[in-house]
Amino acid sequence: MKTKKWMGACLMASMVLTQSPVSLLANEFTEVDQTNLEIINEGEEQRVSNRKSLDLIQKEINNASSGERIKIDGHFIGSIKIPQGKKITIEFSDGSSLTNAGYEQHTVFVDDGAELTITGKGTIVSKFEKAAAISNEGTVTLQGGVTLSYQSTKSPDHNWYTVKNIGSMTVNDATIINPFDSKASCVNNIGTRTGIMAVLTVNEGANIQGGFNAIKNGGYSKVIMTGGVITTNFQHAILNYDEVEVSGGLIENKNTDPRCAGIYNISSTDSKNNLQYYKGKVTISGNSKIKAPTAIVNTIDKNIDQHEDNSVEINGGTLIGTDCAIQADKNTKTTITDGEIKGKLKLIENADVTASGGGFTETLPDSVKTPEGSTAHKHQLTLVSKAPTCTEAGVEEHYECNVCHKTFADDEGKNDAKPKVIPATGHTYTWVIDKEPTKDHAGSKYQYCVVCHHKKDPVSIPAIGYTEKVES
């Protein structure tokens, strides 16, 4: 017993004198559960790890049958890999987490041909450069409140993507965060393999925020947004080189610099990855909303004159630009068939812009093409209000366009409004006797509204009759 105590004292003294990495690492990852951790000797180094437990989880993954659910309960440091051909669900217990352990070590790696669903209110974290919280080459679905986060232990200049997707990823009820506004995007969606397009689908409940760009959509890649929120405070909410389709949700850039866009669409060439073109194609429709200093920029790489695939199509939704709603650069093609365009249009020389529909808060530039039958118009607003009556509902004060009859809260048409209906007040009746009853004949009375003078049908008042005198 004395020998064991003496050895323990020596070990503690050694850790203090050498500023042991055990205590340093434990402090760095303060959220890690210290239960059942083992000390691993690596030469002169010692480090704390729950690798043993994580290895058991990796074995479960490797041995899992198709469709099996694997639960993560607690806090783990290290990485896991979903091998090719596996189709599994990882379920996080509330508050559980998985954090990578080093440089170029993705926290979760999904191999080509693997299918992974992640659910539960847990957190997947990357703390190291050139390592994502998830790097996906297969198929991934995020749901159930899971959060993916990048939390660099160094300066913001050393951060990286929270998600790197070169496969197919669907974000439902989940959050992806990169709190740093420099160097790296929050999500890097880029196809690099011949014949396979990277596809990122953002649905209702999704929240993608932060980064140099919230989403960088690179070559041979596609973003489909049906709902949810994509936000950044820095360069662009979506930097698009290939294809983006938005039919719902909110895209917002909270920066105030007019060079910063909701969607920055650029057509280009890419000889490095043997791709002939970056298409630069954006489609906006439905009830989507894009809000930024410049809602959409459509441009072409300065090294080329024209690009046959370049296009921005606005078939619905709302664009709100505090500086301008649409900036169309030289030799780009932009088509507007419907939607609300709140802000000016900025057209550079030879920009091809056609408006066959849509409502605008600003007068269209002369160079915008309006084909025969076009319903594109600047809103002509009239102040409208109606007080309720006894029988008809009223409506609160608002502005209405005389052309399309859309309604707004302000006289510039910048803020949509759904006017509040004021219920009918109902009649205020009082009884009026138009014929007094007598002993022999009935009388009559009716209800009369003191506001609108409406009369109800008269009703009878019984005759008074005779009162028989009784003699004592």
CSV table of C-alpha atoms in Angstrom, one decimal:
chain,number,residue,atom,x,y,z
A,1,MET,CA,0.0,0.0,0.0
A,2,LYS,CA,2.8,2.4,0.9
A,3,THR,CA,4.5,1.7,-2.5
A,4,LYS,CA,1.2,2.5,-4.4
A,5,LYS,CA,0.9,5.8,-2.4
A,6,TRP,CA,4.5,6.7,-3.2
A,7,MET,CA,4.1,6.0,-6.9
A,8,GLY,CA,0.9,8.1,-7.0
A,9,ALA,CA,2.6,11.0,-5.3
A,10,CYS,CA,5.5,10.9,-7.8
A,11,LEU,CA,3.0,10.9,-10.7
A,12,MET,CA,1.2,13.9,-9.4
A,13,ALA,CA,4.5,15.8,-8.8
A,14,SER,CA,5.7,14.9,-12.3
A,15,MET,CA,2.4,16.3,-13.8
A,16,VAL,CA,2.7,19.6,-12.0
A,17,LEU,CA,6.5,20.1,-12.7
A,18,THR,CA,6.2,19.3,-16.4
A,19,GLN,CA,2.9,21.1,-17.0
A,20,SER,CA,1.4,17.8,-18.1
A,21,PRO,CA,-0.7,17.8,-21.3
A,22,VAL,CA,-3.3,15.8,-19.4
A,23,SER,CA,-4.5,18.8,-17.4
A,24,LEU,CA,-4.0,21.2,-20.4
A,25,LEU,CA,-6.2,19.1,-22.7
A,26,ALA,CA,-8.8,18.5,-20.0
A,27,ASN,CA,-9.1,22.3,-19.6
A,28,GLU,CA,-9.2,22.8,-23.4
A,29,PHE,CA,-12.1,20.4,-23.7
A,30,THR,CA,-13.9,21.4,-20.5
A,31,GLU,CA,-17.2,20.0,-21.8
A,32,VAL,CA,-15.8,16.4,-21.9
A,33,ASP,CA,-17.2,14.0,-19.4
A,34,GLN,CA,-14.2,12.8,-17.3
A,35,THR,CA,-15.8,9.5,-16.4
A,36,ASN,CA,-14.1,6.3,-17.5
A,37,LEU,CA,-11.2,8.2,-19.3
A,38,GLU,CA,-8.0,6.4,-19.8
A,39,ILE,CA,-4.4,7.7,-19.7
A,40,ILE,CA,-2.5,6.8,-22.9
A,41,ASN,CA,1.3,7.0,-22.9
A,42,GLU,CA,2.9,8.1,-26.1
A,43,GLY,CA,6.6,8.5,-25.5
A,44,GLU,CA,7.0,11.4,-23.1
A,45,GLU,CA,3.4,12.6,-23.7
A,46,GLN,CA,0.3,11.7,-21.9
A,47,ARG,CA,-3.2,12.6,-23.1
A,48,VAL,CA,-6.7,12.2,-21.8
A,49,SER,CA,-9.0,10.2,-24.1
A,50,ASN,CA,-12.3,8.4,-24.1
A,51,ARG,CA,-11.1,6.7,-27.3
A,52,LYS,CA,-11.9,3.3,-25.8
A,53,SER,CA,-15.6,4.2,-25.7
A,54,LEU,CA,-15.6,5.8,-29.1
A,55,ASP,CA,-13.9,2.7,-30.5
A,56,LEU,CA,-16.8,0.7,-29.3
A,57,ILE,CA,-19.2,3.1,-31.1
A,58,GLN,CA,-17.1,2.7,-34.3
A,59,LYS,CA,-17.3,-1.1,-34.0
A,60,GLU,CA,-21.1,-0.8,-33.6
A,61,ILE,CA,-21.1,1.2,-36.8
A,62,ASN,CA,-18.9,-1.2,-38.7
A,63,ASN,CA,-21.0,-4.2,-37.6
A,64,ALA,CA,-24.4,-2.5,-38.0
A,65,SER,CA,-27.1,-3.9,-40.3
A,66,SER,CA,-29.0,-1.7,-42.7
A,67,GLY,CA,-31.3,0.7,-41.0
A,68,GLU,CA,-29.9,0.2,-37.5
A,69,ARG,CA,-29.9,3.0,-34.9
A,70,ILE,CA,-26.8,3.7,-32.9
A,71,LYS,CA,-27.1,5.9,-29.8
A,72,ILE,CA,-24.5,8.4,-28.6
A,73,ASP,CA,-25.0,9.3,-24.9
A,74,GLY,CA,-22.3,11.5,-23.3
A,75,HIS,CA,-19.3,13.5,-24.5
A,76,PHE,CA,-16.7,12.0,-26.8
A,77,ILE,CA,-13.4,13.2,-28.3
A,78,GLY,CA,-12.3,11.7,-31.6
A,79,SER,CA,-13.7,10.9,-35.0
A,80,ILE,CA,-16.1,8.3,-36.5
A,81,LYS,CA,-16.4,7.0,-40.1
A,82,ILE,CA,-19.4,5.7,-41.8
A,83,PRO,CA,-18.0,3.1,-44.2
A,84,GLN,CA,-19.2,2.5,-47.8
A,85,GLY,CA,-22.4,0.6,-48.1
A,86,LYS,CA,-23.6,1.3,-44.5
A,87,LYS,CA,-27.1,2.8,-44.0
A,88,ILE,CA,-27.6,3.8,-40.3
A,89,THR,CA,-29.1,6.4,-38.0
A,90,ILE,CA,-27.0,8.0,-35.2
A,91,GLU,CA,-29.2,9.3,-32.4
A,92,PHE,CA,-27.8,11.8,-29.9
A,93,SER,CA,-29.2,12.0,-26.4
A,94,ASP,CA,-30.0,15.5,-25.3
A,95,GLY,CA,-26.8,17.5,-24.6
A,96,SER,CA,-24.4,14.8,-25.9
A,97,SER,CA,-21.5,15.8,-28.1
A,98,LEU,CA,-18.8,14.5,-30.4
A,99,THR,CA,-15.7,16.7,-30.9
A,100,ASN,CA,-12.7,15.9,-33.1
A,101,ALA,CA,-9.2,15.5,-31.7
A,102,GLY,CA,-6.8,17.1,-34.2
A,103,TYR,CA,-5.8,18.8,-37.4
A,104,GLU,CA,-7.2,17.3,-40.6
A,105,GLN,CA,-9.4,14.9,-38.6
A,106,HIS,CA,-13.1,15.4,-39.6
A,107,THR,CA,-15.4,14.7,-36.6
A,108,VAL,CA,-17.7,12.6,-38.8
A,109,PHE,CA,-16.7,11.3,-42.2
A,110,VAL,CA,-19.3,9.7,-44.5
A,111,ASP,CA,-17.8,7.6,-47.3
A,112,ASP,CA,-19.0,7.4,-50.8
A,113,GLY,CA,-22.0,5.0,-51.0
A,114,ALA,CA,-22.8,5.3,-47.2
A,115,GLU,CA,-26.2,6.7,-45.9
A,116,LEU,CA,-26.3,8.4,-42.6
A,117,THR,CA,-29.2,10.1,-40.7
A,118,ILE,CA,-28.3,12.1,-37.6
A,119,THR,CA,-31.0,13.0,-35.1
A,120,GLY,CA,-31.4,14.2,-31.5
A,121,LYS,CA,-30.4,17.4,-29.7
A,122,GLY,CA,-26.7,16.8,-29.6
A,123,THR,CA,-23.7,18.7,-31.0
A,124,ILE,CA,-21.0,17.7,-33.5
A,125,VAL,CA,-18.0,20.0,-33.2
A,126,SER,CA,-14.8,20.6,-35.1
A,127,LYS,CA,-12.1,22.6,-33.3
A,128,PHE,CA,-9.2,22.1,-35.8
A,129,GLU,CA,-8.2,23.6,-39.1
A,130,LYS,CA,-8.8,21.5,-42.3
A,131,ALA,CA,-11.3,19.4,-40.4
A,132,ALA,CA,-15.1,19.7,-40.7
A,133,ALA,CA,-17.7,18.7,-38.2
A,134,ILE,CA,-19.1,16.5,-41.1
A,135,SER,CA,-17.3,15.7,-44.3
A,136,ASN,CA,-19.7,13.9,-46.6
A,137,GLU,CA,-19.1,11.9,-49.7
A,138,GLY,CA,-22.3,9.8,-49.4
A,139,THR,CA,-25.8,10.7,-48.3
A,140,VAL,CA,-26.6,12.5,-45.0
A,141,THR,CA,-29.8,13.7,-43.4
A,142,LEU,CA,-29.7,16.1,-40.4
A,143,GLN,CA,-32.8,16.4,-38.3
A,144,GLY,CA,-34.3,16.2,-34.7
A,145,GLY,CA,-32.5,19.4,-33.5
A,146,VAL,CA,-28.9,18.3,-34.0
A,147,THR,CA,-26.3,21.2,-34.1
A,148,LEU,CA,-23.0,21.2,-36.1
A,149,SER,CA,-20.5,23.8,-35.0
A,150,TYR,CA,-17.0,25.0,-35.8
A,151,GLN,CA,-15.1,26.2,-32.7
A,152,SER,CA,-11.5,26.9,-33.5
A,153,THR,CA,-9.0,26.8,-30.7
A,154,LYS,CA,-6.8,29.3,-32.6
A,155,SER,CA,-7.5,32.7,-34.1
A,156,PRO,CA,-10.4,33.2,-36.5
A,157,ASP,CA,-7.9,33.2,-39.4
A,158,HIS,CA,-7.3,29.5,-38.8
A,159,ASN,CA,-10.9,28.4,-39.1
A,160,TRP,CA,-12.4,26.0,-41.6
A,161,TYR,CA,-15.8,24.8,-43.0
A,162,THR,CA,-18.3,23.4,-40.5
A,163,VAL,CA,-19.6,21.1,-43.3
A,164,LYS,CA,-17.9,19.9,-46.4
A,165,ASN,CA,-20.4,18.2,-48.8
A,166,ILE,CA,-19.4,16.5,-52.0
A,167,GLY,CA,-22.3,14.1,-51.8
A,168,SER,CA,-26.0,14.6,-51.0
A,169,MET,CA,-27.0,16.4,-47.8
A,170,THR,CA,-30.5,17.2,-46.5
A,171,VAL,CA,-30.9,19.7,-43.6
A,172,ASN,CA,-34.3,19.5,-41.9
A,173,ASP,CA,-34.7,20.5,-38.2
A,174,ALA,CA,-31.0,21.2,-37.6
A,175,THR,CA,-28.5,24.0,-37.1
A,176,ILE,CA,-25.1,24.5,-38.8
A,177,ILE,CA,-23.0,27.3,-37.3
A,178,ASN,CA,-19.6,28.9,-38.1
A,179,PRO,CA,-19.2,31.9,-35.8
A,180,PHE,CA,-16.2,33.3,-37.6
A,181,ASP,CA,-16.5,35.8,-40.4
A,182,SER,CA,-13.1,35.3,-42.1
A,183,LYS,CA,-11.4,32.8,-44.3
A,184,ALA,CA,-13.9,29.9,-44.6
A,185,SER,CA,-17.6,29.5,-45.4
A,186,CYS,CA,-20.0,27.7,-43.0
A,187,VAL,CA,-20.9,25.1,-45.6
A,188,ASN,CA,-18.8,24.2,-48.6
A,189,ASN,CA,-21.0,22.4,-51.2
A,190,ILE,CA,-18.8,21.3,-54.1
A,191,GLY,CA,-18.8,18.4,-56.6
A,192,THR,CA,-15.4,17.1,-57.4
A,193,ARG,CA,-16.1,13.7,-58.8
A,194,THR,CA,-16.9,13.2,-62.5
A,195,GLY,CA,-20.6,12.5,-63.0
A,196,ILE,CA,-21.7,13.1,-59.4
A,197,MET,CA,-23.2,16.4,-58.4
A,198,ALA,CA,-23.0,17.7,-54.8
A,199,VAL,CA,-26.6,18.5,-53.7
A,200,LEU,CA,-27.5,20.4,-50.6
A,201,THR,CA,-31.2,20.6,-49.7
A,202,VAL,CA,-32.4,23.1,-47.1
A,203,ASN,CA,-35.9,22.5,-45.7
A,204,GLU,CA,-38.2,24.1,-43.1
A,205,GLY,CA,-36.5,24.1,-39.7
A,206,ALA,CA,-33.0,24.4,-41.0
A,207,ASN,CA,-30.7,27.1,-39.7
A,208,ILE,CA,-27.4,27.8,-41.5
A,209,GLN,CA,-25.5,30.8,-40.2
A,210,GLY,CA,-22.1,32.5,-40.1
A,211,GLY,CA,-18.9,32.1,-42.0
A,212,PHE,CA,-17.3,34.1,-44.7
A,213,ASN,CA,-20.2,32.9,-46.8
A,214,ALA,CA,-23.0,30.9,-45.2
A,215,ILE,CA,-22.9,28.6,-48.2
A,216,LYS,CA,-20.3,28.4,-50.9
A,217,ASN,CA,-21.8,26.5,-53.8
A,218,GLY,CA,-18.9,25.5,-56.0
A,219,GLY,CA,-18.5,23.7,-59.3
A,220,TYR,CA,-20.8,20.9,-60.3
A,221,SER,CA,-23.1,21.5,-57.3
A,222,LYS,CA,-26.6,22.4,-56.5
A,223,VAL,CA,-28.5,24.1,-53.6
A,224,ILE,CA,-32.2,23.5,-53.2
A,225,MET,CA,-33.9,25.6,-50.6
A,226,THR,CA,-37.6,25.0,-49.7
A,227,GLY,CA,-37.6,26.6,-46.3
A,228,GLY,CA,-35.5,27.4,-43.2
A,229,VAL,CA,-33.0,30.3,-42.7
A,230,ILE,CA,-29.6,31.0,-44.2
A,231,THR,CA,-27.8,34.0,-42.7
A,232,THR,CA,-24.4,35.6,-42.6
A,233,ASN,CA,-22.9,38.9,-41.3
A,234,PHE,CA,-20.0,39.0,-43.7
A,235,GLN,CA,-19.5,38.5,-47.5
A,236,HIS,CA,-22.5,36.6,-49.1
A,237,ALA,CA,-25.2,34.4,-47.7
A,238,ILE,CA,-24.8,32.2,-50.8
A,239,LEU,CA,-21.9,32.4,-53.1
A,240,ASN,CA,-23.0,30.5,-56.2
A,241,TYR,CA,-20.9,29.2,-59.0
A,242,ASP,CA,-23.3,26.5,-60.3
A,243,GLU,CA,-27.1,26.1,-59.5
A,244,VAL,CA,-29.3,27.4,-56.8
A,245,GLU,CA,-33.1,26.9,-56.6
A,246,VAL,CA,-35.0,28.8,-53.9
A,247,SER,CA,-38.8,28.3,-53.4
A,248,GLY,CA,-39.2,29.1,-49.7
A,249,GLY,CA,-37.4,30.3,-46.5
A,250,LEU,CA,-35.3,33.4,-45.7
A,251,ILE,CA,-31.9,34.3,-47.0
A,252,GLU,CA,-30.4,37.2,-45.2
A,253,ASN,CA,-27.1,39.1,-45.2
A,254,LYS,CA,-26.9,41.4,-42.1
A,255,ASN,CA,-23.8,43.2,-43.3
A,256,THR,CA,-24.4,46.9,-44.4
A,257,ASP,CA,-21.7,47.0,-47.1
A,258,PRO,CA,-23.5,47.3,-50.5
A,259,ARG,CA,-21.0,44.8,-52.0
A,260,CYS,CA,-22.4,42.1,-49.8
A,261,ALA,CA,-25.2,40.0,-51.3
A,262,GLY,CA,-27.9,37.6,-50.4
A,263,ILE,CA,-27.0,35.5,-53.4
A,264,TYR,CA,-23.9,36.3,-55.4
A,265,ASN,CA,-24.2,34.5,-58.7
A,266,ILE,CA,-21.1,34.1,-60.8
A,267,SER,CA,-20.5,32.2,-64.1
A,268,SER,CA,-16.9,31.2,-64.7
A,269,THR,CA,-14.6,28.7,-66.2
A,270,ASP,CA,-12.6,26.1,-64.2
A,271,SER,CA,-9.7,24.4,-65.8
A,272,LYS,CA,-8.3,23.3,-62.5
A,273,ASN,CA,-11.0,20.8,-61.9
A,274,ASN,CA,-11.5,19.9,-65.5
A,275,LEU,CA,-14.9,21.5,-65.6
A,276,GLN,CA,-15.7,23.5,-68.6
A,277,TYR,CA,-18.0,25.9,-66.9
A,278,TYR,CA,-19.3,27.1,-63.6
A,279,LYS,CA,-22.9,27.7,-64.7
A,280,GLY,CA,-24.0,30.5,-62.5
A,281,LYS,CA,-27.7,29.8,-62.5
A,282,VAL,CA,-30.3,30.9,-59.9
A,283,THR,CA,-34.1,30.4,-59.8
A,284,ILE,CA,-36.3,32.2,-57.2
A,285,SER,CA,-39.9,31.3,-56.7
A,286,GLY,CA,-42.7,30.7,-54.2
A,287,ASN,CA,-42.8,32.6,-50.9
A,288,SER,CA,-39.1,32.9,-50.5
A,289,LYS,CA,-37.5,36.1,-49.2
A,290,ILE,CA,-34.0,37.4,-49.8
A,291,LYS,CA,-32.9,40.4,-47.7
A,292,ALA,CA,-29.4,42.0,-48.0
A,293,PRO,CA,-27.6,45.2,-49.0
A,294,THR,CA,-27.8,43.8,-52.5
A,295,ALA,CA,-30.4,41.0,-52.7
A,296,ILE,CA,-29.0,39.4,-55.9
A,297,VAL,CA,-25.8,40.1,-57.8
A,298,ASN,CA,-25.6,38.4,-61.3
A,299,THR,CA,-22.1,38.6,-62.8
A,300,ILE,CA,-19.6,36.8,-65.1
A,301,ASP,CA,-15.9,36.2,-64.4
A,302,LYS,CA,-13.9,39.1,-65.6
A,303,ASN,CA,-11.6,36.8,-67.6
A,304,ILE,CA,-14.5,35.9,-70.0
A,305,ASP,CA,-16.8,38.0,-72.1
A,306,GLN,CA,-19.9,35.8,-72.2
A,307,HIS,CA,-21.3,32.6,-70.7
A,308,GLU,CA,-24.0,30.6,-72.3
A,309,ASP,CA,-25.4,29.2,-69.1
A,310,ASN,CA,-25.6,32.4,-67.0
A,311,SER,CA,-29.1,33.2,-65.8
A,312,VAL,CA,-31.1,34.5,-62.9
A,313,GLU,CA,-34.8,33.8,-63.1
A,314,ILE,CA,-37.2,35.4,-60.6
A,315,ASN,CA,-40.6,33.7,-60.8
A,316,GLY,CA,-41.9,34.7,-57.3
A,317,GLY,CA,-40.8,35.5,-53.8
A,318,THR,CA,-39.6,38.9,-52.4
A,319,LEU,CA,-36.2,40.6,-52.9
A,320,ILE,CA,-35.3,43.3,-50.5
A,321,GLY,CA,-32.2,45.3,-51.2
A,322,THR,CA,-31.3,48.2,-48.9
A,323,ASP,CA,-28.8,49.4,-51.5
A,324,CYS,CA,-30.3,47.7,-54.6
A,325,ALA,CA,-32.5,44.7,-55.2
A,326,ILE,CA,-30.8,43.4,-58.3
A,327,GLN,CA,-27.4,44.1,-59.7
A,328,ALA,CA,-27.0,42.7,-63.3
A,329,ASP,CA,-23.5,43.0,-64.6
A,330,LYS,CA,-22.2,43.1,-68.2
A,331,ASN,CA,-23.4,40.3,-70.5
A,332,THR,CA,-25.5,38.6,-67.9
A,333,LYS,CA,-29.1,37.4,-68.3
A,334,THR,CA,-31.9,38.1,-65.8
A,335,THR,CA,-35.6,37.3,-66.2
A,336,ILE,CA,-38.4,38.5,-64.0
A,337,THR,CA,-41.8,37.0,-64.4
A,338,ASP,CA,-43.3,37.6,-60.9
A,339,GLY,CA,-42.4,38.5,-57.4
A,340,GLU,CA,-41.9,41.6,-55.3
A,341,ILE,CA,-38.7,43.6,-56.1
A,342,LYS,CA,-38.1,46.1,-53.2
A,343,GLY,CA,-35.2,48.3,-54.2
A,344,LYS,CA,-33.6,49.7,-57.3
A,345,LEU,CA,-32.3,47.7,-60.2
A,346,LYS,CA,-28.7,48.4,-61.1
A,347,LEU,CA,-27.8,47.4,-64.7
A,348,ILE,CA,-24.2,47.5,-66.0
A,349,GLU,CA,-23.5,47.9,-69.8
A,350,ASN,CA,-25.1,45.2,-71.9
A,351,ALA,CA,-26.9,43.5,-69.1
A,352,ASP,CA,-29.9,41.6,-70.5
A,353,VAL,CA,-32.8,42.1,-68.2
A,354,THR,CA,-36.4,41.2,-69.1
A,355,ALA,CA,-39.5,41.9,-66.9
A,356,SER,CA,-42.7,40.3,-68.0
A,357,GLY,CA,-44.3,40.6,-64.5
A,358,GLY,CA,-43.6,41.5,-60.9
A,359,GLY,CA,-44.2,44.5,-58.7
A,360,PHE,CA,-41.5,47.1,-58.1
A,361,THR,CA,-40.9,49.9,-55.7
A,362,GLU,CA,-38.7,51.8,-58.1
A,363,THR,CA,-39.2,52.8,-61.7
A,364,LEU,CA,-37.7,50.3,-64.1
A,365,PRO,CA,-34.6,51.5,-65.9
A,366,ASP,CA,-35.1,52.2,-69.6
A,367,SER,CA,-32.8,49.4,-70.6
A,368,VAL,CA,-35.1,46.7,-69.0
A,369,LYS,CA,-37.1,44.9,-71.7
A,370,THR,CA,-40.8,44.7,-71.1
A,371,PRO,CA,-42.4,42.4,-73.8
A,372,GLU,CA,-46.0,42.9,-75.1
A,373,GLY,CA,-48.5,42.0,-72.4
A,374,SER,CA,-46.0,42.5,-69.6
A,375,THR,CA,-47.6,43.1,-66.2
A,376,ALA,CA,-44.4,44.4,-64.6
A,377,HIS,CA,-45.1,47.7,-62.9
A,378,LYS,CA,-44.1,50.1,-60.3
A,379,HIS,CA,-46.7,50.0,-57.5
A,380,GLN,CA,-49.2,52.9,-57.7
A,381,LEU,CA,-50.3,53.2,-54.1
A,382,THR,CA,-53.5,54.6,-52.6
A,383,LEU,CA,-54.3,54.9,-48.9
A,384,VAL,CA,-57.2,52.7,-48.0
A,385,SER,CA,-59.2,52.4,-44.8
A,386,LYS,CA,-62.7,51.4,-44.0
A,387,ALA,CA,-64.6,51.8,-40.7
A,388,PRO,CA,-66.8,48.9,-39.7
A,389,THR,CA,-70.6,49.3,-39.8
A,390,CYS,CA,-73.4,47.5,-38.0
A,391,THR,CA,-73.4,44.8,-40.7
A,392,GLU,CA,-70.2,45.1,-42.6
A,393,ALA,CA,-66.6,44.5,-41.5
A,394,GLY,CA,-64.1,47.3,-41.8
A,395,VAL,CA,-60.3,47.2,-42.5
A,396,GLU,CA,-57.4,49.1,-40.9
A,397,GLU,CA,-55.5,51.8,-42.7
A,398,HIS,CA,-53.0,50.5,-45.4
A,399,TYR,CA,-51.8,51.2,-48.9
A,400,GLU,CA,-53.0,49.3,-51.9
A,401,CYS,CA,-51.6,49.1,-55.4
A,402,ASN,CA,-54.1,50.2,-58.0
A,403,VAL,CA,-52.6,47.8,-60.6
A,404,CYS,CA,-52.1,44.5,-58.8
A,405,HIS,CA,-54.1,45.2,-55.6
A,406,LYS,CA,-51.3,44.0,-53.3
A,407,THR,CA,-51.3,45.7,-49.9
A,408,PHE,CA,-48.5,47.4,-48.0
A,409,ALA,CA,-47.9,49.1,-44.7
A,410,ASP,CA,-46.0,52.1,-46.1
A,411,ASP,CA,-46.5,54.5,-49.1
A,412,GLU,CA,-43.3,53.2,-50.8
A,413,GLY,CA,-44.4,49.6,-51.0
A,414,LYS,CA,-41.4,48.4,-49.1
A,415,ASN,CA,-43.2,46.5,-46.3
A,416,ASP,CA,-45.9,44.0,-47.1
A,417,ALA,CA,-49.0,44.1,-45.0
A,418,LYS,CA,-52.0,42.0,-44.5
A,419,PRO,CA,-54.6,44.5,-43.3
A,420,LYS,CA,-56.4,43.6,-40.2
A,421,VAL,CA,-60.1,43.1,-40.6
A,422,ILE,CA,-62.2,45.0,-38.1
A,423,PRO,CA,-65.4,43.0,-37.2
A,424,ALA,CA,-68.8,44.5,-37.8
A,425,THR,CA,-70.1,46.3,-34.7
A,426,GLY,CA,-73.6,44.8,-34.8
A,427,HIS,CA,-76.8,46.9,-34.3
A,428,THR,CA,-77.5,49.0,-31.3
A,429,TYR,CA,-81.3,48.6,-30.8
A,430,THR,CA,-83.8,50.4,-28.7
A,431,TRP,CA,-87.6,49.7,-28.4
A,432,VAL,CA,-90.0,52.1,-30.0
A,433,ILE,CA,-93.8,51.9,-29.4
A,434,ASP,CA,-95.6,53.0,-32.5
A,435,LYS,CA,-99.1,52.1,-31.2
A,436,GLU,CA,-100.1,52.1,-27.6
A,437,PRO,CA,-102.4,49.2,-26.6
A,438,THR,CA,-105.9,50.0,-25.3
A,439,LYS,CA,-108.4,48.1,-23.3
A,440,ASP,CA,-109.9,46.6,-26.4
A,441,HIS,CA,-107.1,46.7,-28.9
A,442,ALA,CA,-103.5,45.4,-29.0
A,443,GLY,CA,-100.7,47.8,-29.7
A,444,SER,CA,-97.4,47.3,-31.5
A,445,LYS,CA,-93.7,48.0,-31.0
A,446,TYR,CA,-90.4,47.5,-32.9
A,447,GLN,CA,-86.7,47.5,-32.4
A,448,TYR,CA,-84.8,50.5,-33.9
A,449,CYS,CA,-81.0,50.8,-34.4
A,450,VAL,CA,-79.9,54.2,-33.3
A,451,VAL,CA,-76.8,53.9,-35.5
A,452,CYS,CA,-78.0,52.8,-38.9
A,453,HIS,CA,-81.7,53.3,-38.4
A,454,HIS,CA,-82.6,49.7,-39.2
A,455,LYS,CA,-86.1,48.6,-38.1
A,456,LYS,CA,-87.1,45.1,-37.1
A,457,ASP,CA,-90.5,43.9,-37.9
A,458,PRO,CA,-93.1,45.1,-35.3
A,459,VAL,CA,-94.4,42.8,-32.6
A,460,SER,CA,-97.7,43.0,-30.8
A,461,ILE,CA,-98.4,44.5,-27.4
A,462,PRO,CA,-101.4,42.8,-25.8
A,463,ALA,CA,-104.6,44.9,-25.1
A,464,ILE,CA,-104.7,46.1,-21.6
A,465,GLY,CA,-108.2,44.7,-21.0
A,466,TYR,CA,-110.7,45.5,-18.3
A,467,THR,CA,-110.2,45.4,-14.6
A,468,GLU,CA,-113.3,44.0,-12.8
A,469,LYS,CA,-114.3,45.9,-9.7
A,470,VAL,CA,-115.1,43.6,-6.7
A,471,GLU,CA,-117.5,45.0,-4.2
A,472,SER,CA,-117.1,44.2,-0.5
